[in-house]
Tab-separated table of C-alpha atoms in Angstrom:
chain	number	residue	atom	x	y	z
A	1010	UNK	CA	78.393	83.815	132.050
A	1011	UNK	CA	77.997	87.420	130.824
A	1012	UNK	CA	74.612	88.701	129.271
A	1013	UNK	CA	73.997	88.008	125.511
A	1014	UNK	CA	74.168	91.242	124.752
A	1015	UNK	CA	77.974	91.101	125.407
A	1016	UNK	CA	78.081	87.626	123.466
A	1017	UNK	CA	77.084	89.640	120.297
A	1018	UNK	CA	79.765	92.143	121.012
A	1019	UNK	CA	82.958	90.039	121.024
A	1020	UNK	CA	84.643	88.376	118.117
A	1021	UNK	CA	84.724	84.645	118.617
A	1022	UNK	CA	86.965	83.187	116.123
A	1023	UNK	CA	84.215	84.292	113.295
A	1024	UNK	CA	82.664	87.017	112.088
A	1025	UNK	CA	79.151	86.519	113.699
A	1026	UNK	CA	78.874	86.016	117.324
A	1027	UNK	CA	75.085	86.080	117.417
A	1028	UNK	CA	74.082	82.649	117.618
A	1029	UNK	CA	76.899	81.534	119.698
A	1030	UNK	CA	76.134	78.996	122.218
A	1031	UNK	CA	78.947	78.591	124.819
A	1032	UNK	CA	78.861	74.603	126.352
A	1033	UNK	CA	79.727	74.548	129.897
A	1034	UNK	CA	83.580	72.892	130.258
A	1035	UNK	CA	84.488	73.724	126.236
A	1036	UNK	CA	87.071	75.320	124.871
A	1037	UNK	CA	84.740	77.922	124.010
A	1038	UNK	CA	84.394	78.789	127.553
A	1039	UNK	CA	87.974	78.515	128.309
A	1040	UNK	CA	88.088	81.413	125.761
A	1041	UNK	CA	85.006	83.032	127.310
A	1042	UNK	CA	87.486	83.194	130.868
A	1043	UNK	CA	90.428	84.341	128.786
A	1044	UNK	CA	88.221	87.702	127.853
A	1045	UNK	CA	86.634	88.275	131.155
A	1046	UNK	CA	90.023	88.299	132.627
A	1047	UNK	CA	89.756	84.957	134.290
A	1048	UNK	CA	92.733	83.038	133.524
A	1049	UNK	CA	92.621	81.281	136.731
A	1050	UNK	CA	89.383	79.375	135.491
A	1051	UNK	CA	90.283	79.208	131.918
A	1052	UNK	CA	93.517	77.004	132.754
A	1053	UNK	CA	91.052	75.095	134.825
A	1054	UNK	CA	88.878	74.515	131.832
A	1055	UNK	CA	91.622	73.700	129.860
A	1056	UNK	CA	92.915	71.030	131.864
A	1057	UNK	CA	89.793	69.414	132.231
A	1058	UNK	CA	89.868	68.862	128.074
A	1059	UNK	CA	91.668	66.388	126.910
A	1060	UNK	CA	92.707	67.828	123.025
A	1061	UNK	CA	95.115	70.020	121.351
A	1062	UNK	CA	93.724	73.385	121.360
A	1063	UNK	CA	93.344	73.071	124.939
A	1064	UNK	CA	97.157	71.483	125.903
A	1065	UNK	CA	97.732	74.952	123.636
A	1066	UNK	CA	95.383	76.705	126.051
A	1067	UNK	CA	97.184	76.026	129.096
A	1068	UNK	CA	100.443	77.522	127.788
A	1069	UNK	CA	98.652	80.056	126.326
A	1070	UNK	CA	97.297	81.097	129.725
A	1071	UNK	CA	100.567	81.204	131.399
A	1072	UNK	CA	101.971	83.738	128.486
A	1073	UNK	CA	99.088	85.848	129.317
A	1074	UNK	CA	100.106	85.390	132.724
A	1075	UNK	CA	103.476	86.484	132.092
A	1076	UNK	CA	105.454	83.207	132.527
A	1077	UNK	CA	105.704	80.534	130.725
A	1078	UNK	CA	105.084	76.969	132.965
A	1079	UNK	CA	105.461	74.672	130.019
A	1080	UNK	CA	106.590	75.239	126.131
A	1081	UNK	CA	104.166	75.219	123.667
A	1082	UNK	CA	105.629	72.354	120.706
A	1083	UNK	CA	106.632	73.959	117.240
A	1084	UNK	CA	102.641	72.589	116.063
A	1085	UNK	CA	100.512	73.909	118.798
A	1086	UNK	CA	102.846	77.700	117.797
A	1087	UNK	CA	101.756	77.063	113.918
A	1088	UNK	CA	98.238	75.937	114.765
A	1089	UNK	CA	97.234	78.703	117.376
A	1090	UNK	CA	99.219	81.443	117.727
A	1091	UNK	CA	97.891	83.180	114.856
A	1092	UNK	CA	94.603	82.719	115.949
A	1093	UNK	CA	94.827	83.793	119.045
A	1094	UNK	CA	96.618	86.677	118.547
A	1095	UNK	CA	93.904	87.355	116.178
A	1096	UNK	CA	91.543	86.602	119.316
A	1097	UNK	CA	93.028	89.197	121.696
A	1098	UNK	CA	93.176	92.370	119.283
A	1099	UNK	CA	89.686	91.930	117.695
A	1100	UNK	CA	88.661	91.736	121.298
A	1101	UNK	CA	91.020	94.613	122.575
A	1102	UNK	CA	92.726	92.495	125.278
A	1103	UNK	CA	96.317	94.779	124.658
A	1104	UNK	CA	97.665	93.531	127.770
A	1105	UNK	CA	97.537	90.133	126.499
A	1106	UNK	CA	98.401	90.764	123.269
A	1107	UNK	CA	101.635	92.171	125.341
A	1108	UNK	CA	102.441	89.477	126.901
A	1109	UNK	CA	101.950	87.163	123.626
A	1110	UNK	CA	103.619	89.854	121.500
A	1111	UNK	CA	106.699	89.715	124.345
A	1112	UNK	CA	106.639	85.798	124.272
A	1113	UNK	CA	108.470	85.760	120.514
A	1114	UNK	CA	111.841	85.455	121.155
A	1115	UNK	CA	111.470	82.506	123.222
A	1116	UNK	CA	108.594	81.202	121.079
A	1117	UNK	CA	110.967	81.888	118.306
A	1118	UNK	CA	113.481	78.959	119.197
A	1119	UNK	CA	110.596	76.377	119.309
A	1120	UNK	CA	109.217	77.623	115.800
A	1121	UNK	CA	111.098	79.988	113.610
A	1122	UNK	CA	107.722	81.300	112.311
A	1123	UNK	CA	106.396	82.722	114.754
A	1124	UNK	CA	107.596	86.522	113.649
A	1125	UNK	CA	105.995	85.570	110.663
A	1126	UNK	CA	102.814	84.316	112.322
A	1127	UNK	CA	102.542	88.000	114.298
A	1128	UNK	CA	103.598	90.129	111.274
A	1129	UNK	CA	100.738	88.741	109.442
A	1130	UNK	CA	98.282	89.402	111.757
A	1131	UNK	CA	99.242	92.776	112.138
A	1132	UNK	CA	99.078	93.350	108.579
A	1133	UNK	CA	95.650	91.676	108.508
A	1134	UNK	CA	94.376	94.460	110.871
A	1135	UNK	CA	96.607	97.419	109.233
A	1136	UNK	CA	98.797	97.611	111.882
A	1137	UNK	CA	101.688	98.562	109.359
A	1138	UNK	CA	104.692	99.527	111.578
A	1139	UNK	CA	104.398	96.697	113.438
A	1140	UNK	CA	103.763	93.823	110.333
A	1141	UNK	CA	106.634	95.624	108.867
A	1142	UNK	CA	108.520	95.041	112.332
A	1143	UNK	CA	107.774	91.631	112.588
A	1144	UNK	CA	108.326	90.904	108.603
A	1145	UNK	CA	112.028	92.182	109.301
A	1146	UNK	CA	112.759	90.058	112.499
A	1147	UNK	CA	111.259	87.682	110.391
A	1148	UNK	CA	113.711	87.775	108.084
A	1149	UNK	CA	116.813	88.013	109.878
A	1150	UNK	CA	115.850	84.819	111.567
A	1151	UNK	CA	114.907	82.727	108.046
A	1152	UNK	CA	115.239	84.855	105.032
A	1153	UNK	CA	114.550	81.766	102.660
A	1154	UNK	CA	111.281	81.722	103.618
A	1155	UNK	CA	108.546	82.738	100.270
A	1156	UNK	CA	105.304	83.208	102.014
A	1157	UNK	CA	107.542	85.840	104.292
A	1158	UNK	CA	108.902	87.195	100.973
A	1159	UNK	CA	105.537	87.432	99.367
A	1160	UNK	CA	104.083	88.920	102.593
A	1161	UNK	CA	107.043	91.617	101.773
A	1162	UNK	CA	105.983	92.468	98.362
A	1163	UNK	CA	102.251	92.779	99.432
A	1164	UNK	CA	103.316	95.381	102.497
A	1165	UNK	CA	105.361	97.536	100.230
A	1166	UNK	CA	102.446	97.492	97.186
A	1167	UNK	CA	100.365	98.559	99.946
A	1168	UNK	CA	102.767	101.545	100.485
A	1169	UNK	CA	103.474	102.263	96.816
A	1170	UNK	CA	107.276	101.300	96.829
A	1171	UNK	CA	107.020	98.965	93.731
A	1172	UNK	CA	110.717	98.973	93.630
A	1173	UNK	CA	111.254	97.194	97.475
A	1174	UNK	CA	107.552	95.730	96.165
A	1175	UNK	CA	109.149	94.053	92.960
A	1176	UNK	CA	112.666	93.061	94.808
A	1177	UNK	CA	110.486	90.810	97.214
A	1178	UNK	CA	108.430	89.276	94.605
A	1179	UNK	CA	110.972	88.002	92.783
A	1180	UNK	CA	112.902	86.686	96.014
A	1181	UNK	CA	109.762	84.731	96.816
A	1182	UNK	CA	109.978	83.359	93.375
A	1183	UNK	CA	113.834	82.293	93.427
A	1184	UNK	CA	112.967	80.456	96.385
A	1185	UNK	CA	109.538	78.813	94.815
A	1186	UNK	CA	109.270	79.139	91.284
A	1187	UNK	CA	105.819	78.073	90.981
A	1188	UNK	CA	103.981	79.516	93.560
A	1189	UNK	CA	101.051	81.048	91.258
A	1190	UNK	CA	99.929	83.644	94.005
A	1191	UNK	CA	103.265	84.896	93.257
A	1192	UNK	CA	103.127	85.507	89.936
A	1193	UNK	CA	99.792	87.329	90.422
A	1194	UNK	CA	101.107	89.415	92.631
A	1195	UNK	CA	104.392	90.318	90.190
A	1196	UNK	CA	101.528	90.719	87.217
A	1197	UNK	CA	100.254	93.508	89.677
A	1198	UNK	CA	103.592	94.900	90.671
A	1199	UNK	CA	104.884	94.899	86.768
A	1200	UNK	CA	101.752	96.573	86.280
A	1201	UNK	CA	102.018	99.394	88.382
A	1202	UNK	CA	105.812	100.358	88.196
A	1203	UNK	CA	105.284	102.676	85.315
């Protein structure tokens, strides 16, 4: 179990890692495994826990492993992958992100999201190229998709092409009319253009 001085130095699914208490045989320990390179023991740890996040875990571990021994389901993808590849950047594990990162085009025939799921991620931690990337293999596998649409129009108000910024607005609203996010966001765009 590393020092608690490293504890306070990793990001642990939250913001503040300083009163983190890691139970012996959790999940959280799993993850503890996962970032000191131990995946041997985290798939261990996950198989000793009988829930969802974990059956995730253990496929999870063999993509950071670099094969796949069992496919995740199209829930444990929308439930974890996000947050895990959220996980593995905050904690600078590129290797793994790699390997997650290189799982999408298999991961993409379980859940057609899962471009999605990575582009946002990136964009969350201004990794632009690659949100942009993933937005646009995104797209070419489910273009009637809003969120992904939206998640367009934010990405190119972010880079001051209202025109691209304004074209993917109102996609996402053709597709969901009501969505009131959207219309924020096209208040914002409209408001900028000029």
């Amino acid at each position: 179990m590393p020092s608690d001085n490293k504890i306070n130095n990793i990001f642990f699914f939250y913001n503040d890692s300083s009163n983190l208490q890691i139970k012996p045989n959790s999940i959280e320990h799993a993850y503890l495994a996962v970032l000191d390179n131990d995946l041997h023991s985290a798939r261990k740890l996950f198989a000793r826990i009988d829930s969802p996040r974990a059956k995730w875990g253990k496929v999870f571990v063999s993509i950071l492993k670099g094969h796949m021994q069992n496919f995740p389901t199209y829930f444990q993808i929308r439930n974890f992958f996000e947050i895990d590849l959220e996980f593995l950047l905050k904690n600078e594990k590129i290797d793994y992100v790699e390997n997650l990162l290189g799982s999408l085009e298999y991961l993409v025939n379980i859940n057609q999201e899962v471009y999605k799921f990575a582009a946002r991620v990136m964009y969350e931690n201004n990794l632009y190229s690659a949100a942009l990337n993933y937005m646009e293999k995104s797209k070419e596998v489910y273009y009637n998709d809003p969120e992904l649409h939206f998640m367009f129009a934010r990405f190119f108000l972010n880079v001051y092409n209202y025109i691209e910024a304004e074209y993917y607005i109102n996609e996402c609203l053709k597709l969901l009319p009501d969505y009131y996010p959207a219309h924020l966001l096209k208040s914002q765009i409209d408001g900028m253009k000029f």
